[in-house]
């Protein structure tokens, strides 16, 4: 599975249409694709796996799998959590990266791990990764996140994946900045440079947040509404609205928080989610799945 594969979001699209229309043939095609994923998929790094897993899991939850195929799919999901792979921030597996990385590798890994843990009903590990998500959002909870020395952070004892409201850098408010991914564009300078990496981090964080909220683990508004504050900073002071494969995100935020961030027809699916310009447009009818809050 390569880093830019769209197979996962295509399978999700099939599942959404199958559920909406009751198309039995399309349902069968989705189930076949998921069975192939469980039996033939290979990954080189945590990042590729993290980007692909959520859509597959949500698709499986939407269409349902026959018992034998479901058992195989669950076994595949359980095993990939600890499969040794190139990770980030000292993590050498999906679990390790999810618990340690405060960058986009970590947000993507947490989205994948949360989707898996909900699907296979591992509530113990779900609570552990939920704690890492809370820490990323700036809540004061025990965690293993390994931060860099980037100048976009607040004080050394005030680090978070998304800066808190009271963070001031070089005399300006840094509320809502995503330090570990903002530094991928440049270190601290005003006006802040515009880059795509913060939006990529939000792709993982948004999926994680919706799934954890629906699972009753962490409210979407955790961290003093950290995700909304990140949206506001990127779309406002940074003048850097979502573009390209990030355009699915404002549809989701607007639907959940009642905001009015600019939207446009998604020009492509995201790296780990998509189709929200269909599923979350005003007046749309969501597909009936407890897992599908991130997609429909």
mmCIF file of C-alpha atoms in Angstrom:
data_model
loop_
_atom_site.group_PDB
_atom_site.id
_atom_site.type_symbol
_atom_site.label_atom_id
_atom_site.label_comp_id
_atom_site.label_asym_id
_atom_site.label_seq_id
_atom_site.Cartn_x
_atom_site.Cartn_y
_atom_site.Cartn_z
ATOM 1 C CA UNK A 1 0.000 0.000 0.000
ATOM 2 C CA UNK A 2 1.632 3.242 -1.055
ATOM 3 C CA UNK A 3 1.618 6.568 0.741
ATOM 4 C CA UNK A 4 -0.873 8.210 -1.635
ATOM 5 C CA UNK A 5 -3.255 5.319 -2.271
ATOM 6 C CA UNK A 6 -6.909 6.217 -2.786
ATOM 7 C CA UNK A 7 -8.125 2.621 -2.669
ATOM 8 C CA UNK A 8 -9.290 3.081 0.927
ATOM 9 C CA UNK A 9 -11.500 6.096 0.260
ATOM 10 C CA UNK A 10 -12.840 4.444 -2.908
ATOM 11 C CA UNK A 11 -13.919 1.445 -0.834
ATOM 12 C CA UNK A 12 -15.525 3.848 1.642
ATOM 13 C CA UNK A 13 -17.397 5.538 -1.213
ATOM 14 C CA UNK A 14 -18.720 2.166 -2.303
ATOM 15 C CA UNK A 15 -19.864 1.389 1.225
ATOM 16 C CA UNK A 16 -21.635 4.743 1.614
ATOM 17 C CA UNK A 17 -23.482 4.336 -1.689
ATOM 18 C CA UNK A 18 -24.337 0.713 -0.945
ATOM 19 C CA UNK A 19 -25.872 1.641 2.410
ATOM 20 C CA UNK A 20 -27.748 4.622 0.979
ATOM 21 C CA UNK A 21 -29.174 2.690 -1.990
ATOM 22 C CA UNK A 22 -29.403 -0.881 -0.708
ATOM 23 C CA UNK A 23 -27.386 -2.049 -3.720
ATOM 24 C CA UNK A 24 -26.599 -5.704 -2.983
ATOM 25 C CA UNK A 25 -24.064 -6.059 -5.804
ATOM 26 C CA UNK A 26 -22.122 -3.023 -4.631
ATOM 27 C CA UNK A 27 -22.234 -4.313 -1.062
ATOM 28 C CA UNK A 28 -20.699 -7.574 -2.281
ATOM 29 C CA UNK A 29 -17.949 -5.681 -4.121
ATOM 30 C CA UNK A 30 -17.076 -3.722 -0.990
ATOM 31 C CA UNK A 31 -16.944 -6.910 1.066
ATOM 32 C CA UNK A 32 -14.661 -8.535 -1.511
ATOM 33 C CA UNK A 33 -12.335 -5.528 -1.442
ATOM 34 C CA UNK A 34 -12.158 -5.628 2.354
ATOM 35 C CA UNK A 35 -11.408 -9.348 2.315
ATOM 36 C CA UNK A 36 -8.536 -8.674 -0.092
ATOM 37 C CA UNK A 37 -7.223 -5.945 2.199
ATOM 38 C CA UNK A 38 -7.158 -8.386 5.111
ATOM 39 C CA UNK A 39 -5.369 -11.094 3.153
ATOM 40 C CA UNK A 40 -2.968 -9.339 0.781
ATOM 41 C CA UNK A 41 -2.171 -5.842 2.098
ATOM 42 C CA UNK A 42 1.428 -5.012 2.967
ATOM 43 C CA UNK A 43 2.738 -1.821 4.548
ATOM 44 C CA UNK A 44 6.247 -0.352 4.730
ATOM 45 C CA UNK A 45 5.702 2.442 7.253
ATOM 46 C CA UNK A 46 3.204 3.406 9.920
ATOM 47 C CA UNK A 47 2.189 6.490 7.943
ATOM 48 C CA UNK A 48 0.854 4.564 4.931
ATOM 49 C CA UNK A 49 -1.032 2.167 7.155
ATOM 50 C CA UNK A 50 -2.467 4.964 9.254
ATOM 51 C CA UNK A 51 -3.759 6.819 6.223
ATOM 52 C CA UNK A 52 -5.546 3.755 4.845
ATOM 53 C CA UNK A 53 -6.999 1.925 7.829
ATOM 54 C CA UNK A 54 -9.825 4.287 8.965
ATOM 55 C CA UNK A 55 -11.758 4.218 5.689
ATOM 56 C CA UNK A 56 -11.497 0.435 5.492
ATOM 57 C CA UNK A 57 -12.746 -0.007 9.045
ATOM 58 C CA UNK A 58 -15.641 2.409 8.592
ATOM 59 C CA UNK A 59 -16.570 0.705 5.299
ATOM 60 C CA UNK A 60 -16.625 -2.672 7.064
ATOM 61 C CA UNK A 61 -18.794 -1.249 9.824
ATOM 62 C CA UNK A 62 -21.209 0.173 7.267
ATOM 63 C CA UNK A 63 -21.746 -2.897 5.095
ATOM 64 C CA UNK A 64 -21.091 -5.633 7.658
ATOM 65 C CA UNK A 65 -19.030 -8.705 6.862
ATOM 66 C CA UNK A 66 -19.995 -12.398 6.878
ATOM 67 C CA UNK A 67 -18.828 -14.054 10.095
ATOM 68 C CA UNK A 68 -15.796 -15.835 8.622
ATOM 69 C CA UNK A 69 -14.625 -12.741 6.745
ATOM 70 C CA UNK A 70 -15.286 -10.557 9.762
ATOM 71 C CA UNK A 71 -13.166 -12.785 11.980
ATOM 72 C CA UNK A 72 -10.340 -12.601 9.424
ATOM 73 C CA UNK A 73 -10.662 -8.810 9.155
ATOM 74 C CA UNK A 74 -10.628 -8.408 12.935
ATOM 75 C CA UNK A 75 -7.539 -10.604 13.208
ATOM 76 C CA UNK A 76 -5.799 -8.520 10.546
ATOM 77 C CA UNK A 77 -6.669 -5.295 12.369
ATOM 78 C CA UNK A 78 -5.538 -6.607 15.738
ATOM 79 C CA UNK A 79 -2.193 -7.771 14.358
ATOM 80 C CA UNK A 80 -1.312 -4.580 12.475
ATOM 81 C CA UNK A 81 -1.485 -2.568 15.690
ATOM 82 C CA UNK A 82 1.842 -3.956 16.914
ATOM 83 C CA UNK A 83 3.427 -4.984 13.606
ATOM 84 C CA UNK A 84 7.045 -3.671 13.567
ATOM 85 C CA UNK A 85 7.193 -0.829 11.040
ATOM 86 C CA UNK A 86 9.070 2.410 10.552
ATOM 87 C CA UNK A 87 7.296 4.843 12.849
ATOM 88 C CA UNK A 88 7.875 8.263 14.326
ATOM 89 C CA UNK A 89 9.051 9.907 17.556
ATOM 90 C CA UNK A 90 10.600 6.672 18.732
ATOM 91 C CA UNK A 91 7.575 4.542 17.956
ATOM 92 C CA UNK A 92 8.241 1.453 15.844
ATOM 93 C CA UNK A 93 4.630 0.351 15.356
ATOM 94 C CA UNK A 94 1.165 1.809 14.949
ATOM 95 C CA UNK A 95 0.636 1.777 18.710
ATOM 96 C CA UNK A 96 4.060 3.247 19.450
ATOM 97 C CA UNK A 97 3.630 6.074 16.961
ATOM 98 C CA UNK A 98 0.077 6.840 18.104
ATOM 99 C CA UNK A 99 1.184 7.219 21.709
ATOM 100 C CA UNK A 100 4.417 9.142 21.070
ATOM 101 C CA UNK A 101 4.141 11.338 17.978
ATOM 102 C CA UNK A 102 2.697 14.883 18.307
ATOM 103 C CA UNK A 103 2.969 15.461 14.540
ATOM 104 C CA UNK A 104 0.862 14.354 11.601
ATOM 105 C CA UNK A 105 2.257 10.808 11.840
ATOM 106 C CA UNK A 106 0.779 10.662 15.326
ATOM 107 C CA UNK A 107 -2.622 12.128 14.468
ATOM 108 C CA UNK A 108 -2.975 9.708 11.549
ATOM 109 C CA UNK A 109 -1.856 6.797 13.729
ATOM 110 C CA UNK A 110 -4.336 7.696 16.455
ATOM 111 C CA UNK A 111 -7.177 7.840 13.929
ATOM 112 C CA UNK A 112 -6.285 4.373 12.668
ATOM 113 C CA UNK A 113 -5.812 2.913 16.124
ATOM 114 C CA UNK A 114 -9.064 4.371 17.449
ATOM 115 C CA UNK A 115 -10.976 2.976 14.463
ATOM 116 C CA UNK A 116 -9.449 -0.460 15.046
ATOM 117 C CA UNK A 117 -10.016 -0.473 18.806
ATOM 118 C CA UNK A 118 -13.660 0.493 18.413
ATOM 119 C CA UNK A 119 -14.238 -2.132 15.736
ATOM 120 C CA UNK A 120 -12.635 -4.984 17.669
ATOM 121 C CA UNK A 121 -13.987 -3.642 20.985
ATOM 122 C CA UNK A 122 -10.673 -3.182 22.768
ATOM 123 C CA UNK A 123 -11.859 -0.579 25.243
ATOM 124 C CA UNK A 124 -8.716 -0.793 27.360
ATOM 125 C CA UNK A 125 -6.410 0.298 24.555
ATOM 126 C CA UNK A 126 -9.029 2.742 23.279
ATOM 127 C CA UNK A 127 -8.834 4.576 26.594
ATOM 128 C CA UNK A 128 -5.031 4.700 26.351
ATOM 129 C CA UNK A 129 -4.994 6.229 22.875
ATOM 130 C CA UNK A 130 -7.847 8.550 23.864
ATOM 131 C CA UNK A 131 -5.546 9.885 26.563
ATOM 132 C CA UNK A 132 -2.874 10.620 23.936
ATOM 133 C CA UNK A 133 -5.478 12.489 21.892
ATOM 134 C CA UNK A 134 -6.474 14.547 24.927
ATOM 135 C CA UNK A 135 -2.825 15.435 25.520
ATOM 136 C CA UNK A 136 -2.432 16.437 21.863
ATOM 137 C CA UNK A 137 -5.386 18.793 22.273
ATOM 138 C CA UNK A 138 -3.711 20.419 25.270
ATOM 139 C CA UNK A 139 -5.372 18.722 28.203
ATOM 140 C CA UNK A 140 -3.252 18.102 31.294
ATOM 141 C CA UNK A 141 -3.176 14.300 31.313
ATOM 142 C CA UNK A 142 -0.299 11.803 31.643
ATOM 143 C CA UNK A 143 1.110 11.029 28.208
ATOM 144 C CA UNK A 144 4.157 9.909 26.222
ATOM 145 C CA UNK A 145 4.167 12.518 23.453
ATOM 146 C CA UNK A 146 7.701 13.461 22.402
ATOM 147 C CA UNK A 147 7.877 17.101 21.333
ATOM 148 C CA UNK A 148 10.581 18.750 19.236
ATOM 149 C CA UNK A 149 12.318 22.004 20.119
ATOM 150 C CA UNK A 150 10.414 24.013 17.522
ATOM 151 C CA UNK A 151 9.947 27.693 18.312
ATOM 152 C CA UNK A 152 6.223 27.439 17.573
ATOM 153 C CA UNK A 153 5.644 25.871 20.991
ATOM 154 C CA UNK A 154 4.938 27.864 24.096
ATOM 155 C CA UNK A 155 7.135 27.373 27.159
ATOM 156 C CA UNK A 156 8.825 24.015 27.652
ATOM 157 C CA UNK A 157 6.266 23.071 30.300
ATOM 158 C CA UNK A 158 3.354 24.281 28.164
ATOM 159 C CA UNK A 159 3.730 22.127 25.071
ATOM 160 C CA UNK A 160 0.748 20.631 23.273
ATOM 161 C CA UNK A 161 -0.141 19.369 19.826
ATOM 162 C CA UNK A 162 -2.350 22.443 19.396
ATOM 163 C CA UNK A 163 -1.289 25.588 21.234
ATOM 164 C CA UNK A 164 -3.489 26.676 24.127
ATOM 165 C CA UNK A 165 -5.426 29.946 24.122
ATOM 166 C CA UNK A 166 -2.921 31.808 26.274
ATOM 167 C CA UNK A 167 0.218 31.043 24.226
ATOM 168 C CA UNK A 168 1.966 34.212 23.025
ATOM 169 C CA UNK A 169 5.016 34.087 20.760
ATOM 170 C CA UNK A 170 7.079 37.180 19.907
ATOM 171 C CA UNK A 171 4.291 39.409 21.149
ATOM 172 C CA UNK A 172 1.491 37.782 19.148
ATOM 173 C CA UNK A 173 -1.192 35.288 20.037
ATOM 174 C CA UNK A 174 -0.290 31.770 18.933
ATOM 175 C CA UNK A 175 -3.637 30.316 19.995
ATOM 176 C CA UNK A 176 -4.531 27.348 17.791
ATOM 177 C CA UNK A 177 -1.186 26.927 16.031
ATOM 178 C CA UNK A 178 -0.119 23.312 15.435
ATOM 179 C CA UNK A 179 3.593 23.628 16.350
ATOM 180 C CA UNK A 180 5.036 20.313 15.173
ATOM 181 C CA UNK A 181 3.583 20.719 11.692
ATOM 182 C CA UNK A 182 3.824 24.494 11.414
ATOM 183 C CA UNK A 183 7.606 24.089 11.755
ATOM 184 C CA UNK A 184 7.580 21.979 8.571
ATOM 185 C CA UNK A 185 7.055 25.261 6.707
ATOM 186 C CA UNK A 186 9.510 27.413 8.718
ATOM 187 C CA UNK A 187 10.430 28.253 12.286
ATOM 188 C CA UNK A 188 8.854 31.187 14.119
ATOM 189 C CA UNK A 189 8.432 34.319 12.059
ATOM 190 C CA UNK A 190 5.602 36.798 11.620
ATOM 191 C CA UNK A 191 3.562 36.841 9.526
ATOM 192 C CA UNK A 192 3.447 33.066 9.913
ATOM 193 C CA UNK A 193 4.225 31.162 6.699
ATOM 194 C CA UNK A 194 1.463 29.167 5.080
ATOM 195 C CA UNK A 195 1.838 25.422 4.668
ATOM 196 C CA UNK A 196 -0.191 22.267 4.146
ATOM 197 C CA UNK A 197 1.237 20.181 6.996
ATOM 198 C CA UNK A 198 -1.012 21.633 9.735
ATOM 199 C CA UNK A 199 -4.043 20.695 7.669
ATOM 200 C CA UNK A 200 -2.640 17.198 7.201
ATOM 201 C CA UNK A 201 -2.274 16.867 10.965
ATOM 202 C CA UNK A 202 -5.896 17.922 11.301
ATOM 203 C CA UNK A 203 -6.996 15.173 8.918
ATOM 204 C CA UNK A 204 -5.891 12.617 11.481
ATOM 205 C CA UNK A 205 -7.031 14.636 14.488
ATOM 206 C CA UNK A 206 -10.506 15.248 13.044
ATOM 207 C CA UNK A 207 -11.165 11.569 12.353
ATOM 208 C CA UNK A 208 -9.824 10.666 15.788
ATOM 209 C CA UNK A 209 -12.034 13.273 17.444
ATOM 210 C CA UNK A 210 -15.246 12.216 15.729
ATOM 211 C CA UNK A 211 -14.729 8.539 16.467
ATOM 212 C CA UNK A 212 -13.805 9.124 20.113
ATOM 213 C CA UNK A 213 -16.773 11.445 20.558
ATOM 214 C CA UNK A 214 -19.176 8.896 19.125
ATOM 215 C CA UNK A 215 -17.613 6.183 21.274
ATOM 216 C CA UNK A 216 -18.267 8.271 24.381
ATOM 217 C CA UNK A 217 -14.557 8.572 25.218
ATOM 218 C CA UNK A 218 -13.600 12.199 24.484
ATOM 219 C CA UNK A 219 -15.877 15.109 23.520
ATOM 220 C CA UNK A 220 -15.161 16.645 20.145
ATOM 221 C CA UNK A 221 -14.707 19.974 21.927
ATOM 222 C CA UNK A 222 -11.938 18.682 24.227
ATOM 223 C CA UNK A 223 -8.855 20.786 24.841
ATOM 224 C CA UNK A 224 -10.843 24.009 25.128
ATOM 225 C CA UNK A 225 -12.221 23.402 21.624
ATOM 226 C CA UNK A 226 -8.693 22.893 20.299
ATOM 227 C CA UNK A 227 -9.693 21.654 16.855
ATOM 228 C CA UNK A 228 -11.999 24.592 16.265
ATOM 229 C CA UNK A 229 -9.285 26.980 17.452
ATOM 230 C CA UNK A 230 -6.839 25.396 14.984
ATOM 231 C CA UNK A 231 -9.359 25.879 12.168
ATOM 232 C CA UNK A 232 -9.853 29.499 13.147
ATOM 233 C CA UNK A 233 -6.144 30.243 13.198
ATOM 234 C CA UNK A 234 -5.466 28.612 9.831
ATOM 235 C CA UNK A 235 -8.500 30.189 8.170
ATOM 236 C CA UNK A 236 -8.084 33.591 9.862
ATOM 237 C CA UNK A 237 -4.697 34.974 10.993
ATOM 238 C CA UNK A 238 -2.763 32.516 8.828
ATOM 239 C CA UNK A 239 -5.005 33.181 5.780
ATOM 240 C CA UNK A 240 -4.470 29.546 4.867
ATOM 241 C CA UNK A 241 -7.849 27.851 4.291
ATOM 242 C CA UNK A 242 -8.208 24.184 3.408
ATOM 243 C CA UNK A 243 -7.289 23.329 -0.180
ATOM 244 C CA UNK A 244 -6.856 20.199 -2.287
ATOM 245 C CA UNK A 245 -7.206 16.988 -0.318
ATOM 246 C CA UNK A 246 -8.026 18.935 2.865
ATOM 247 C CA UNK A 247 -11.302 20.364 1.544
ATOM 248 C CA UNK A 248 -13.377 17.624 3.167
ATOM 249 C CA UNK A 249 -12.566 18.990 6.609
ATOM 250 C CA UNK A 250 -14.572 22.264 6.701
ATOM 251 C CA UNK A 251 -17.744 20.360 5.782
ATOM 252 C CA UNK A 252 -17.248 18.177 8.828
ATOM 253 C CA UNK A 253 -16.385 21.017 11.201
ATOM 254 C CA UNK A 254 -19.349 23.092 10.043
ATOM 255 C CA UNK A 255 -21.694 20.146 10.529
ATOM 256 C CA UNK A 256 -20.429 19.321 14.027
ATOM 257 C CA UNK A 257 -19.827 22.802 15.455
ATOM 258 C CA UNK A 258 -22.328 24.879 13.497
ATOM 259 C CA UNK A 259 -19.565 27.041 12.036
ATOM 260 C CA UNK A 260 -19.433 28.617 8.598
ATOM 261 C CA UNK A 261 -15.933 27.978 7.293
ATOM 262 C CA UNK A 262 -15.706 28.320 3.527
ATOM 263 C CA UNK A 263 -16.534 25.108 1.679
ATOM 264 C CA UNK A 264 -16.240 23.932 -1.885
ATOM 265 C CA UNK A 265 -16.852 20.674 -3.700
ATOM 266 C CA UNK A 266 -13.997 18.405 -2.613
ATOM 267 C CA UNK A 267 -11.431 18.395 -5.413
ATOM 268 C CA UNK A 268 -10.093 15.049 -4.181
ATOM 269 C CA UNK A 269 -10.529 12.706 -1.257
ATOM 270 C CA UNK A 270 -8.383 13.231 1.790
ATOM 271 C CA UNK A 271 -5.485 11.100 2.871
ATOM 272 C CA UNK A 272 -7.632 9.159 5.323
ATOM 273 C CA UNK A 273 -11.227 10.319 4.754
ATOM 274 C CA UNK A 274 -13.471 11.955 2.194
ATOM 275 C CA UNK A 275 -16.915 12.538 0.678
ATOM 276 C CA UNK A 276 -18.073 14.930 3.408
ATOM 277 C CA UNK A 277 -19.245 17.420 0.790
ATOM 278 C CA UNK A 278 -21.925 14.765 0.171
ATOM 279 C CA UNK A 279 -22.449 13.257 3.625
ATOM 280 C CA UNK A 280 -22.247 16.451 5.689
ATOM 281 C CA UNK A 281 -23.729 19.096 3.423
ATOM 282 C CA UNK A 282 -26.681 20.879 5.043
ATOM 283 C CA UNK A 283 -29.729 18.635 4.798
ATOM 284 C CA UNK A 284 -27.782 15.466 3.986
ATOM 285 C CA UNK A 285 -28.881 12.168 5.481
ATOM 286 C CA UNK A 286 -26.067 10.383 7.309
ATOM 287 C CA UNK A 287 -25.479 6.687 6.765
ATOM 288 C CA UNK A 288 -26.589 4.622 9.757
ATOM 289 C CA UNK A 289 -23.388 3.555 11.447
ATOM 290 C CA UNK A 290 -21.935 4.265 14.864
ATOM 291 C CA UNK A 291 -18.472 4.278 13.276
ATOM 292 C CA UNK A 292 -19.411 6.443 10.323
ATOM 293 C CA UNK A 293 -19.485 9.777 12.114
ATOM 294 C CA UNK A 294 -16.212 10.640 10.423
ATOM 295 C CA UNK A 295 -17.653 9.907 7.010
ATOM 296 C CA UNK A 296 -21.398 9.990 6.979
#
